[in-house]
Amino acid sequence: MSFFIIKHNPANIPAMKKFFTLIAMTTLLTGCASTLNIDRTYSGKLQDSRARFLVIHYTVSNLQRSIELLTGDQVSVHYLVTDEAQPRIYGMVDENKRAWHAGKSEWKDYKSLGASSIGIEIVNPGYTDTAQGRVYAPFPQKQMDVLLPLIKDIVARNQIAPENILGHSDIAPQRKQDPGPMFPWKQLADAGLIIWPDAEQVKLKQAGFEGHLPDIAWFQKKLHVHGFAVPQTGELDAATQNVISVFQMKYRPANIDGKPDAETAAILEVLTTAPSTIGTPFLEQTAQAQK
Amino acid sequence: MKLLRMKSWLVLAVAMAVLSGCAAGLRLDTSKTAVSQESRVKFLIIHYTALDMPTSLRVLTQQEVSAHYLVGDDNPTTVYRLVDESQTAYQAGLSDWKGFSRLNPSSIGIEIVNLGYQDGPNGRTYQPFPQYQIDRLIPLIRDIVARHKIKPENILGHQEIAPQRKPDPGPLFPWKQLADAGLIPWPDANQVAALQAGYEQQLPDIAWFQKKLAQHGYATPQTGILDDATRNVLIAFQARHRPAKFDGTPDAESAAILEVLTTTAKTIGKQ
């Protein structure tokens, strides 16, 4: 009865509207939290971003095809850097979400890095096999000038450790070549983003290794310490050669034949023994103490 | 007047800068969105704290471990959210499941206040979970699982992902209630009984158990030998699926449950 009266009193309509709006808003605000009744008074001290790794890829396909593939139902990536005259960055997956870019992968005993990484695809045709051997396409400087600030931004926001900025081939050396030997990792080092072996130290160690090259077991052990999934067989099998080749692509791209040599040994030795020279490995020290 | 105009202009500029955020500096094109994307959270891990309520809260907020949720032992039970679900909490540690390892970045962790076990003259006794605590836990799990689309087979105990190191949530955790709530798969009792009769006649060898345990998801040695590591995996399996006896010894009932779990379709929802 009272409802009937209100309904027919024009003066009361705005008041009624307000009342319903209030009810609607209250319902919206409380949401499912009201049924679950969660206490948010306290906060864990030890927490960080779910994105622990940054993985760099090349697409092999041209821009249009890359977009088609990356918006399809098979693969995806957080960011796509184009090869246009003025390269663009597409943000295709929110960083809070998992994109399908890593596949079967491993780094420092983490397996299947899709959930724990952010992926960047760069439009680049990859390689062509010619009579003179495999030829990789270069990355235009304009593309790098767009890529570097993007990496810097992602790394800062997610506190990604320098040693966790990786190529797709680093985490899947048996399957993947990208971003390949033309990718200018040194520019990332110069920007303070990744660790780079000190040239003087490498020279010094190399002189020593020239006379006495460490055995395969040494290479396998060191490559594992560095982060790779690598067989520990003491034999230079195909899988081990793939890992050495991927390592060379990054740090010694002039020769990526996958064969152990003094320079490769020297770089590996410097990288695995020298203390990391940039930043602080975020939470790495507490990783051991984890429950 | 002039000053006021300048002020509002400044406010506008600041507001614009805040709104555009880093995107302005990076000039992100968001016109293309990937359809193939999902939550970073793939696993839900259940723990007990082995500590009383105040100590649990202190350790999980101030020390080098954390969890997304802490379910108290008070009645009515308080549920604390200690770490936002978008963040990694440090609860899983060294862990493995189905080819995934180090599950912290890919999981949500729930700690339950429960004292765990005590070793006495009559052996090890575990503390039960009061029903009011479980009544609070199940809606929490349901909510998390729905939002992240976590698969039923990826709702796990800490012991399952770290069988060499961890005993929680222990044999008294009522997994069957999670199955009854349609949250996890449960082996069909008739199928188990039928297979068990066969296995009573001839128990499969250790290599069979190791293969099946690995197939189910556990990190298991494939040695053909009943070593300590394999026993620990069997203990983890039994503590969850056959809590009446979890001594890590292979037997016909364990074999039957394992066979049903690894071969039949997930019987979620059908009880």
GROMACS .gro file of C-alpha atoms in nm, chain B residues 8-113:
model
  106
  299SER     CA    1   4.322   2.418  -1.268
  300TRP     CA    2   4.538   2.385  -1.577
  301LEU     CA    3   4.808   2.221  -1.367
  302VAL     CA    4   4.558   1.986  -1.205
  303LEU     CA    5   4.438   1.887  -1.551
  304ALA     CA    6   4.794   1.824  -1.669
  305VAL     CA    7   4.873   1.611  -1.365
  306ALA     CA    8   4.549   1.417  -1.401
  307MET     CA    9   4.626   1.348  -1.766
  308ALA     CA   10   4.978   1.233  -1.683
  309VAL     CA   11   4.847   0.999  -1.415
  310LEU     CA   12   4.579   0.859  -1.643
  311SER     CA   13   4.807   0.794  -1.938
  312GLY     CA   14   5.079   0.659  -1.707
  313CYS     CA   15   5.379   0.490  -1.864
  314ALA     CA   16   5.173   0.416  -2.174
  315ALA     CA   17   5.233   0.776  -2.283
  316GLY     CA   18   5.610   0.731  -2.275
  317LEU     CA   19   5.592   0.394  -2.449
  318ARG     CA   20   5.302   0.469  -2.685
  319LEU     CA   21   5.139   0.131  -2.662
  320ASP     CA   22   4.891   0.029  -2.932
  321THR     CA   23   4.620  -0.179  -2.767
  322SER     CA   24   4.399  -0.223  -3.073
  323LYS     CA   25   4.493  -0.592  -3.111
  324THR     CA   26   4.411  -0.831  -2.830
  325ALA     CA   27   4.519  -1.194  -2.813
  326VAL     CA   28   4.245  -1.452  -2.762
  327SER     CA   29   4.492  -1.713  -2.636
  328GLN     CA   30   4.548  -1.591  -2.283
  329GLU     CA   31   4.459  -1.707  -1.936
  330SER     CA   32   4.537  -1.660  -1.570
  331ARG     CA   33   4.897  -1.706  -1.463
  332VAL     CA   34   4.757  -1.923  -1.183
  333LYS     CA   35   4.744  -2.289  -1.277
  334PHE     CA   36   4.765  -2.459  -0.936
  335LEU     CA   37   4.601  -2.427  -0.596
  336ILE     CA   38   4.818  -2.552  -0.310
  337ILE     CA   39   4.682  -2.641   0.035
  338HIS     CA   40   4.903  -2.629   0.347
  339TYR     CA   41   4.877  -2.651   0.722
  340THR     CA   42   5.082  -2.405   0.923
  341ALA     CA   43   5.191  -2.640   1.207
  342LEU     CA   44   5.172  -2.324   1.421
  343ASP     CA   45   4.905  -2.161   1.635
  344MET     CA   46   4.704  -1.870   1.500
  345PRO     CA   47   4.910  -1.571   1.627
  346THR     CA   48   5.238  -1.737   1.527
  347SER     CA   49   5.103  -1.832   1.183
  348LEU     CA   50   5.000  -1.475   1.121
  349ARG     CA   51   5.335  -1.338   1.237
  350VAL     CA   52   5.546  -1.583   1.035
  351LEU     CA   53   5.341  -1.541   0.716
  352THR     CA   54   5.347  -1.162   0.731
  353GLN     CA   55   5.692  -1.090   0.868
  354GLN     CA   56   5.921  -1.376   0.775
  355GLU     CA   57   6.062  -1.522   0.456
  356VAL     CA   58   5.748  -1.718   0.373
  357SER     CA   59   5.401  -1.605   0.273
  358ALA     CA   60   5.072  -1.734   0.137
  359HIS     CA   61   4.780  -1.575  -0.041
  360TYR     CA   62   4.526  -1.686   0.218
  361LEU     CA   63   4.536  -1.793   0.581
  362VAL     CA   64   4.234  -1.981   0.716
  363GLY     CA   65   4.216  -1.940   1.095
  364ASP     CA   66   4.111  -2.197   1.354
  365ASP     CA   67   3.872  -1.956   1.529
  366ASN     CA   68   3.498  -2.016   1.522
  367PRO     CA   69   3.352  -1.849   1.324
  368THR     CA   70   3.667  -1.883   1.114
  369THR     CA   71   3.853  -1.577   0.988
  370VAL     CA   72   4.005  -1.591   0.640
  371TYR     CA   73   4.297  -1.354   0.591
  372ARG     CA   74   4.410  -1.238   0.247
  373LEU     CA   75   4.785  -1.182   0.295
  374VAL     CA   76   4.904  -1.155  -0.065
  375ASP     CA   77   4.705  -1.031  -0.363
  376GLU     CA   78   4.633  -1.310  -0.611
  377SER     CA   79   4.811  -1.115  -0.886
  378GLN     CA   80   5.139  -1.153  -0.694
  379THR     CA   81   5.372  -1.446  -0.623
  380ALA     CA   82   5.359  -1.566  -0.262
  381TYR     CA   83   5.643  -1.777  -0.123
  382GLN     CA   84   5.466  -2.095  -0.019
  383ALA     CA   85   5.548  -2.377  -0.261
  384GLY     CA   86   5.928  -2.370  -0.256
  385LEU     CA   87   6.113  -2.640  -0.449
  386SER     CA   88   5.824  -2.823  -0.610
  387ASP     CA   89   5.718  -3.028  -0.912
  388TRP     CA   90   5.394  -3.135  -1.075
  389LYS     CA   91   5.337  -3.280  -1.423
  390GLY     CA   92   5.651  -3.133  -1.578
  391PHE     CA   93   5.602  -2.797  -1.408
  392SER     CA   94   5.854  -2.702  -1.144
  393ARG     CA   95   5.896  -2.426  -0.883
  394LEU     CA   96   5.528  -2.359  -0.865
  395ASN     CA   97   5.528  -2.029  -0.674
  396PRO     CA   98   5.470  -1.804  -0.976
  397SER     CA   99   5.198  -2.034  -1.113
  398SER     CA  100   5.005  -2.110  -0.794
  399ILE     CA  101   4.782  -1.969  -0.521
  400GLY     CA  102   4.859  -2.094  -0.171
  401ILE     CA  103   4.615  -2.143   0.115
  402GLU     CA  104   4.755  -2.200   0.464
  403ILE     CA  105   4.524  -2.353   0.723
  404VAL     CA  106   4.593  -2.300   1.092
   0.00000   0.00000   0.00000
